[in-house]
CSV table of C-alpha atoms in Angstrom, one decimal:
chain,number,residue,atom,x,y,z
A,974,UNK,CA,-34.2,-15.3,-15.0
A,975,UNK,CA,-31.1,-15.7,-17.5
A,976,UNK,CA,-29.4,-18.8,-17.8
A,977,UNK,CA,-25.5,-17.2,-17.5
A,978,UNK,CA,-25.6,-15.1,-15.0
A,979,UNK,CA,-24.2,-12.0,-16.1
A,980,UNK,CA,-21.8,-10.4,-13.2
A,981,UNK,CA,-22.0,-6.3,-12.6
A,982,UNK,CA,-20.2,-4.0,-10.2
A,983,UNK,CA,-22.5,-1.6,-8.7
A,984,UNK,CA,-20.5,1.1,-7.3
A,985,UNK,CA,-22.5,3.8,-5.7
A,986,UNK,CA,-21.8,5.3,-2.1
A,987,UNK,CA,-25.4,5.8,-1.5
A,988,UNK,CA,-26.6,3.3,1.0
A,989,UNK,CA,-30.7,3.3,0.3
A,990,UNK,CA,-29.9,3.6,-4.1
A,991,UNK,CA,-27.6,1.6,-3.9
A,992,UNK,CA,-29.7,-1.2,-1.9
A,993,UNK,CA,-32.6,-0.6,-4.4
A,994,UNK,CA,-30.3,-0.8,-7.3
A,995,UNK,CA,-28.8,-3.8,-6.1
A,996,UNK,CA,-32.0,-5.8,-4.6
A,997,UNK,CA,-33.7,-4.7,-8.5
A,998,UNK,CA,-30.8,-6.1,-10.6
A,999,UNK,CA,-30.4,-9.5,-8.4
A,1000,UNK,CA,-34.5,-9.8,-8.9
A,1001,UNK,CA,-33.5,-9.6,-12.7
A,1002,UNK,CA,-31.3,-12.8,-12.4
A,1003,UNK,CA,-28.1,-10.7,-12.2
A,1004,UNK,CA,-25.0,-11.6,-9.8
A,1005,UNK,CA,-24.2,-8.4,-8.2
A,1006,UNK,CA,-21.1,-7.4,-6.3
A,1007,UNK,CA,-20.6,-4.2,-4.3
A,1008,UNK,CA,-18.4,-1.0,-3.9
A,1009,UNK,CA,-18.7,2.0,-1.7
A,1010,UNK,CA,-16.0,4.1,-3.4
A,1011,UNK,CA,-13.3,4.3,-6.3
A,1012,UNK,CA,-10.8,2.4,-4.3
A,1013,UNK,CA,-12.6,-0.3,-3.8
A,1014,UNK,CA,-14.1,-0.6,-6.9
A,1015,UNK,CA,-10.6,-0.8,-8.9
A,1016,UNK,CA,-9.4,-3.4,-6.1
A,1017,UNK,CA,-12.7,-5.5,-7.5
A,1018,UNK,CA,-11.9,-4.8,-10.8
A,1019,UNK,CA,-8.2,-5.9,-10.7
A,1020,UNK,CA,-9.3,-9.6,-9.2
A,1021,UNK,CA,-13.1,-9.8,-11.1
A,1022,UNK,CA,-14.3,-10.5,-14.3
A,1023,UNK,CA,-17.3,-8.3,-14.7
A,1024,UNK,CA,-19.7,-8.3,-17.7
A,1025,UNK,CA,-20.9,-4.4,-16.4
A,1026,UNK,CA,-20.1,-1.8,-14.2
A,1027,UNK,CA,-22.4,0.8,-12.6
A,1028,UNK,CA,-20.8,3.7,-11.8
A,1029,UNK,CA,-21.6,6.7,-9.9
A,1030,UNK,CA,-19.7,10.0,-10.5
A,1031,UNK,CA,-19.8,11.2,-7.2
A,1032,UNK,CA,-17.7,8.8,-4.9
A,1033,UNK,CA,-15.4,9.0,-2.0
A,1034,UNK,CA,-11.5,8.9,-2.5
A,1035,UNK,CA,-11.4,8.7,-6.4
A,1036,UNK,CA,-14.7,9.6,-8.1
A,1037,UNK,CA,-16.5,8.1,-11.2
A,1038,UNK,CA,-14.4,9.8,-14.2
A,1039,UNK,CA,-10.8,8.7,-12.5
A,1040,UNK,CA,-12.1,5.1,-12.1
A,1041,UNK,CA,-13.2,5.0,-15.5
A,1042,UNK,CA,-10.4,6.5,-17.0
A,1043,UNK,CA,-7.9,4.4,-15.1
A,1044,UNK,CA,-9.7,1.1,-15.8
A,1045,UNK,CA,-9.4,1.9,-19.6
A,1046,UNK,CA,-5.7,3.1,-19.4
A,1047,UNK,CA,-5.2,-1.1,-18.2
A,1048,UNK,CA,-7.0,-1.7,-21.2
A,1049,UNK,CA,-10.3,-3.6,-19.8
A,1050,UNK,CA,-13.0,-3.0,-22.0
A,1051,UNK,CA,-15.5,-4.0,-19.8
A,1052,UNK,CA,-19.3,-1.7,-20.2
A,1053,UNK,CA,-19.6,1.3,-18.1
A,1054,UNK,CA,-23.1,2.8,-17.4
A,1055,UNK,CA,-22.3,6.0,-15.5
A,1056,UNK,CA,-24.9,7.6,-13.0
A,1057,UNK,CA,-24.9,11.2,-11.7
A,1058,UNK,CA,-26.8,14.0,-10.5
A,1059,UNK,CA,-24.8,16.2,-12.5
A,1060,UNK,CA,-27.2,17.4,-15.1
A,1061,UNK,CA,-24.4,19.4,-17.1
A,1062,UNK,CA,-24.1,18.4,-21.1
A,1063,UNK,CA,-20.0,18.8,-20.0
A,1064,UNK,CA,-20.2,16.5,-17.9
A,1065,UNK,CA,-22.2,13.7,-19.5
A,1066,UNK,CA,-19.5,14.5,-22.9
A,1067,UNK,CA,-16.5,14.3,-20.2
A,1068,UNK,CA,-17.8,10.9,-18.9
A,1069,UNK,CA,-18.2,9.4,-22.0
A,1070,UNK,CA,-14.7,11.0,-23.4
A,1071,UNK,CA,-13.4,9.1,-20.6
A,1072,UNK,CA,-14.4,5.7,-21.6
A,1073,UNK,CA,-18.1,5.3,-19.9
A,1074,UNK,CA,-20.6,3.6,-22.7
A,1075,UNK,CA,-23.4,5.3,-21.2
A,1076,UNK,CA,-25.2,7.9,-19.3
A,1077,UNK,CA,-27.8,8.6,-16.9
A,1078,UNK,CA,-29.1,11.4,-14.8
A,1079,UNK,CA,-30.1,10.7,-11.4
A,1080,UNK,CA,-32.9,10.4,-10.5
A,1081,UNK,CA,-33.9,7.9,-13.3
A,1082,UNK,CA,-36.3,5.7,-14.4
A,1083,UNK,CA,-35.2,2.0,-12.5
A,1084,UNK,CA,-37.1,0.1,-16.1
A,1085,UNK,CA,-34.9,2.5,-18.3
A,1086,UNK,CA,-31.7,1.8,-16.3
A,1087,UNK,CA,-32.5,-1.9,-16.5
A,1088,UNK,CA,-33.4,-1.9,-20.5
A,1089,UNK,CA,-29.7,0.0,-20.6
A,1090,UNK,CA,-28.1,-2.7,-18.4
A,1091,UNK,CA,-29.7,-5.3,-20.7
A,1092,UNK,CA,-28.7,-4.3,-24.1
A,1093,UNK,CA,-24.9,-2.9,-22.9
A,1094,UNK,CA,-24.2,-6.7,-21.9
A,1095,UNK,CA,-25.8,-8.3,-24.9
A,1096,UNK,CA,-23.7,-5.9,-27.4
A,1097,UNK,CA,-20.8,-6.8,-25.3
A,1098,UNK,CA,-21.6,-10.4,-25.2
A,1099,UNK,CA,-22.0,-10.2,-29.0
A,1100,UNK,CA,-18.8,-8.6,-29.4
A,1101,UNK,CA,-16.5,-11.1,-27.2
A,1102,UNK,CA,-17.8,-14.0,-28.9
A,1103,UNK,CA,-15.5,-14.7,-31.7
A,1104,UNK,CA,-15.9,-17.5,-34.1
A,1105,UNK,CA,-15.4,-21.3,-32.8
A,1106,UNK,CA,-12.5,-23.2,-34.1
A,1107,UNK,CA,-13.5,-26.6,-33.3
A,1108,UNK,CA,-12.2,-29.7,-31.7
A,1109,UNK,CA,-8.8,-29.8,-33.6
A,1110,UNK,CA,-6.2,-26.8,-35.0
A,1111,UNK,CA,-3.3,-27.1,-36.8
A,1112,UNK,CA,-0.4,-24.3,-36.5
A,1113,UNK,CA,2.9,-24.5,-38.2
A,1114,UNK,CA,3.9,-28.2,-37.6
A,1115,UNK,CA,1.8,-28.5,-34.3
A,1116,UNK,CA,-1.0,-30.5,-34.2
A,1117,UNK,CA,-4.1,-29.6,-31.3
A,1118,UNK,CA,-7.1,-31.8,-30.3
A,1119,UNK,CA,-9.0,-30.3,-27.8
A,1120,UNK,CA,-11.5,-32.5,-27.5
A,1121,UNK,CA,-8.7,-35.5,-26.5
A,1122,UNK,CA,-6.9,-33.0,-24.7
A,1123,UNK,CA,-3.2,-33.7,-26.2
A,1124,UNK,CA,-1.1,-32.3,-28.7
A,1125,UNK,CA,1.6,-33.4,-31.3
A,1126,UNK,CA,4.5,-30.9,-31.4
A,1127,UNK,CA,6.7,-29.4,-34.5
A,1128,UNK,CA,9.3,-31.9,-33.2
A,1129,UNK,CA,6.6,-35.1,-33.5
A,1130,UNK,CA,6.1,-35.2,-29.7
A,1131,UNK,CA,2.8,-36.3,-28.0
A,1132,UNK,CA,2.0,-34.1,-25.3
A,1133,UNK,CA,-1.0,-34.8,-23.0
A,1134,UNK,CA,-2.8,-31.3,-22.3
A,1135,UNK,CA,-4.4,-30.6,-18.5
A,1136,UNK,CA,-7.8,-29.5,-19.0
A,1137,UNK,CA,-6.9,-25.6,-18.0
A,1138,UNK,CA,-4.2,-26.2,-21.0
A,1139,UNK,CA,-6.6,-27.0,-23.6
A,1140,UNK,CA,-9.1,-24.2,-22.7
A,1141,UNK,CA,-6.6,-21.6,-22.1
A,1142,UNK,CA,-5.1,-22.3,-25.6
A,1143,UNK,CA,-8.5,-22.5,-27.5
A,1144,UNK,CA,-9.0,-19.1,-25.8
A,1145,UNK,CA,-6.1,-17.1,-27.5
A,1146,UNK,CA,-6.1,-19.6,-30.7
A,1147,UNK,CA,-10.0,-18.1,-30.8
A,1148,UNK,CA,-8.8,-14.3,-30.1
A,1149,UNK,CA,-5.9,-14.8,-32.9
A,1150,UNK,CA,-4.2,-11.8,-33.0
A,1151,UNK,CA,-6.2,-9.8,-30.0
A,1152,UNK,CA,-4.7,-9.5,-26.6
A,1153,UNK,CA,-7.0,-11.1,-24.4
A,1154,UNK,CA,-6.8,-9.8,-21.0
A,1155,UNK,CA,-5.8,-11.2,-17.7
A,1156,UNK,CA,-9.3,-10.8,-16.6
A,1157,UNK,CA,-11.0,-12.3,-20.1
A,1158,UNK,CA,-8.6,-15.9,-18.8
A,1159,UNK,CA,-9.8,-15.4,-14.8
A,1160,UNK,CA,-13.6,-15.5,-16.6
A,1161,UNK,CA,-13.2,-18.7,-19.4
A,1162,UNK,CA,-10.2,-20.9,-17.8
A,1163,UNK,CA,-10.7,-20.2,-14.1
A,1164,UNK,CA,-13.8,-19.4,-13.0
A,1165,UNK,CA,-15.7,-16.3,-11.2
A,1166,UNK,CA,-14.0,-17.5,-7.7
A,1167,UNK,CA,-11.0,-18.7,-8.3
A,1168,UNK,CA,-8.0,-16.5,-9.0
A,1169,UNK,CA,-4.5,-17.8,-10.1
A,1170,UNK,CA,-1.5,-15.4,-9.8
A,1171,UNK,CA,-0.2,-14.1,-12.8
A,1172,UNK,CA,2.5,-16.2,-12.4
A,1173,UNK,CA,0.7,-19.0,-13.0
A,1174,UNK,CA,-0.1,-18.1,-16.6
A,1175,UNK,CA,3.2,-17.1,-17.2
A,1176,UNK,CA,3.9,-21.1,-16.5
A,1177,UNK,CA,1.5,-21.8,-18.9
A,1178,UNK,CA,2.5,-19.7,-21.5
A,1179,UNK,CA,5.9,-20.8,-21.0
A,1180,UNK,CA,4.6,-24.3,-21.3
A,1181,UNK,CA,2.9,-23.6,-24.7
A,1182,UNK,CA,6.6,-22.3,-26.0
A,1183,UNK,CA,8.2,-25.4,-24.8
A,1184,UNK,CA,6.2,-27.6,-26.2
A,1185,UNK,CA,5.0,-25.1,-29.5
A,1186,UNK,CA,8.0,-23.1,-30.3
A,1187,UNK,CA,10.5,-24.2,-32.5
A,1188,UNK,CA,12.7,-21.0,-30.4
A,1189,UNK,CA,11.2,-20.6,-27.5
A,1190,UNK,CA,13.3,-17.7,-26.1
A,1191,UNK,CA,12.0,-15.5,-29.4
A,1192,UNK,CA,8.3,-17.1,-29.3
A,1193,UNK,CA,6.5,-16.8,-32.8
A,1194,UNK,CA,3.4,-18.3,-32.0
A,1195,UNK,CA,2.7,-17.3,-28.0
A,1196,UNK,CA,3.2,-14.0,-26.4
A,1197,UNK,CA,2.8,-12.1,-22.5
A,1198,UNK,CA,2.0,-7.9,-23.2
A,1199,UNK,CA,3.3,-7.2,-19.6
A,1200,UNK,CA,0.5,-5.4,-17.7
A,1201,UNK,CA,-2.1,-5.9,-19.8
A,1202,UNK,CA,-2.5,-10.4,-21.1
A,1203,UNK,CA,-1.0,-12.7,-23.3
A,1204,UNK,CA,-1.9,-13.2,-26.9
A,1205,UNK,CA,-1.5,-15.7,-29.9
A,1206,UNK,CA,-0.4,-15.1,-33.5
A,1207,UNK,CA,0.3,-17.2,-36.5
């Protein structure tokens, strides 16, 4: 059993795979969370942090390739392993052109899916995981301690940080320069089960320019890329 759980939407409309599928990933120590068809899945995808998706090509109401390719036009990275019984090479190139990571043709091998499910997370666990920076950090005249959880400002100000404050800023201080998603925050500030509004990292954001920016109507340091996160630059 792994020690994080790693958390994967299985979307596939077939009830007796996708009950094997599922019942073989959980046994592997993997949370899993359902979809029957391509509506659903992006409604689970637009409120979930997942570290994989399953796909099927063949799905009710929107099918594999249009859920994949509109999940990567909102700019979430997040692993897709596509399934089908398409057998076609056009296809398995179309899928992939479309964003999918990977490919397989029903019916497969369950230990080959799962040794594919395996390494897809670990290269993208490998990939999110950006360098530390510490307990303290230092931009422009602001002063950070994460660890005490307050802050001195350009202006000499001590501000006391909330908890959700420290780790949301060590989060995009960490990503420098990268937009990190709406969905990246949901996973590292909020948890799996708790969604805030969008709004309410607006307030923090608009928080971090009050108390960061020496303008904070024309922000240097903290920005929102509407639709797609916020992101931090020095």
């Amino acid at each position: 059993m792994k020690d994080n759980k790693a958390n994967i939407l299985l979307v596939e409309d077939e009830e007796n795979l996708h009950e094997t599928l599922r019942l073989n990933l959980e046994m592997e120590g993997y949370d899993v969370t359902s979809a029957f068809d391509g509506s659903e899945a992006l409604r689970k995808v637009g409120n979930e942090y997942f570290d994989l998706i399953i796909m099927d090509i063949m799905l009710p109401e929107l099918d594999g390739i249009s859920v994949t390719e509109s999940i990567r036009v909102n700019h979430n990275e997040v692993p897709i392993l596509m399934l089908s019984a398409k057998n076609a090479g056009a296809d398995k190139v179309l899928g992939l052109k479309k964003g999918a990571d990977d490919y397989l043709t029903k019916p497969f091998n369950l230990e080959e899916l799962l040794l594919r499910v395996g390494k897809l997370i670990d290269k993208n666990k490998k990939i999110q995981e950006k360098e530390g920076i510490g307990d303290a950090y230092d931009f422009g005249n602001n002063k950070i301690d994460f660890k005490a959880q307050d802050a001195i400002t350009w202006s000499g100000q001590r501000v006391e940080l909330s908890k959700k404050e420290a780790m949301l800023l060590k989060l995009l201080i960490e990503n420098k320069g990268d937009v990190v998603t709406r969905e990246k925050i949901l996973q590292v500030v909020w948890g799996y089960n708790v969604y805030p509004t969008t709004r309410t990292i607006d307030n923090f954001i608009l928080n971090f320019r009050k108390y960061f920016e020496e303008d904070s109507r024309n922000p240097r340091y903290f920005h929102s890329v509407r639709g797609v996160g916020y992101k931090y630059t020095d």
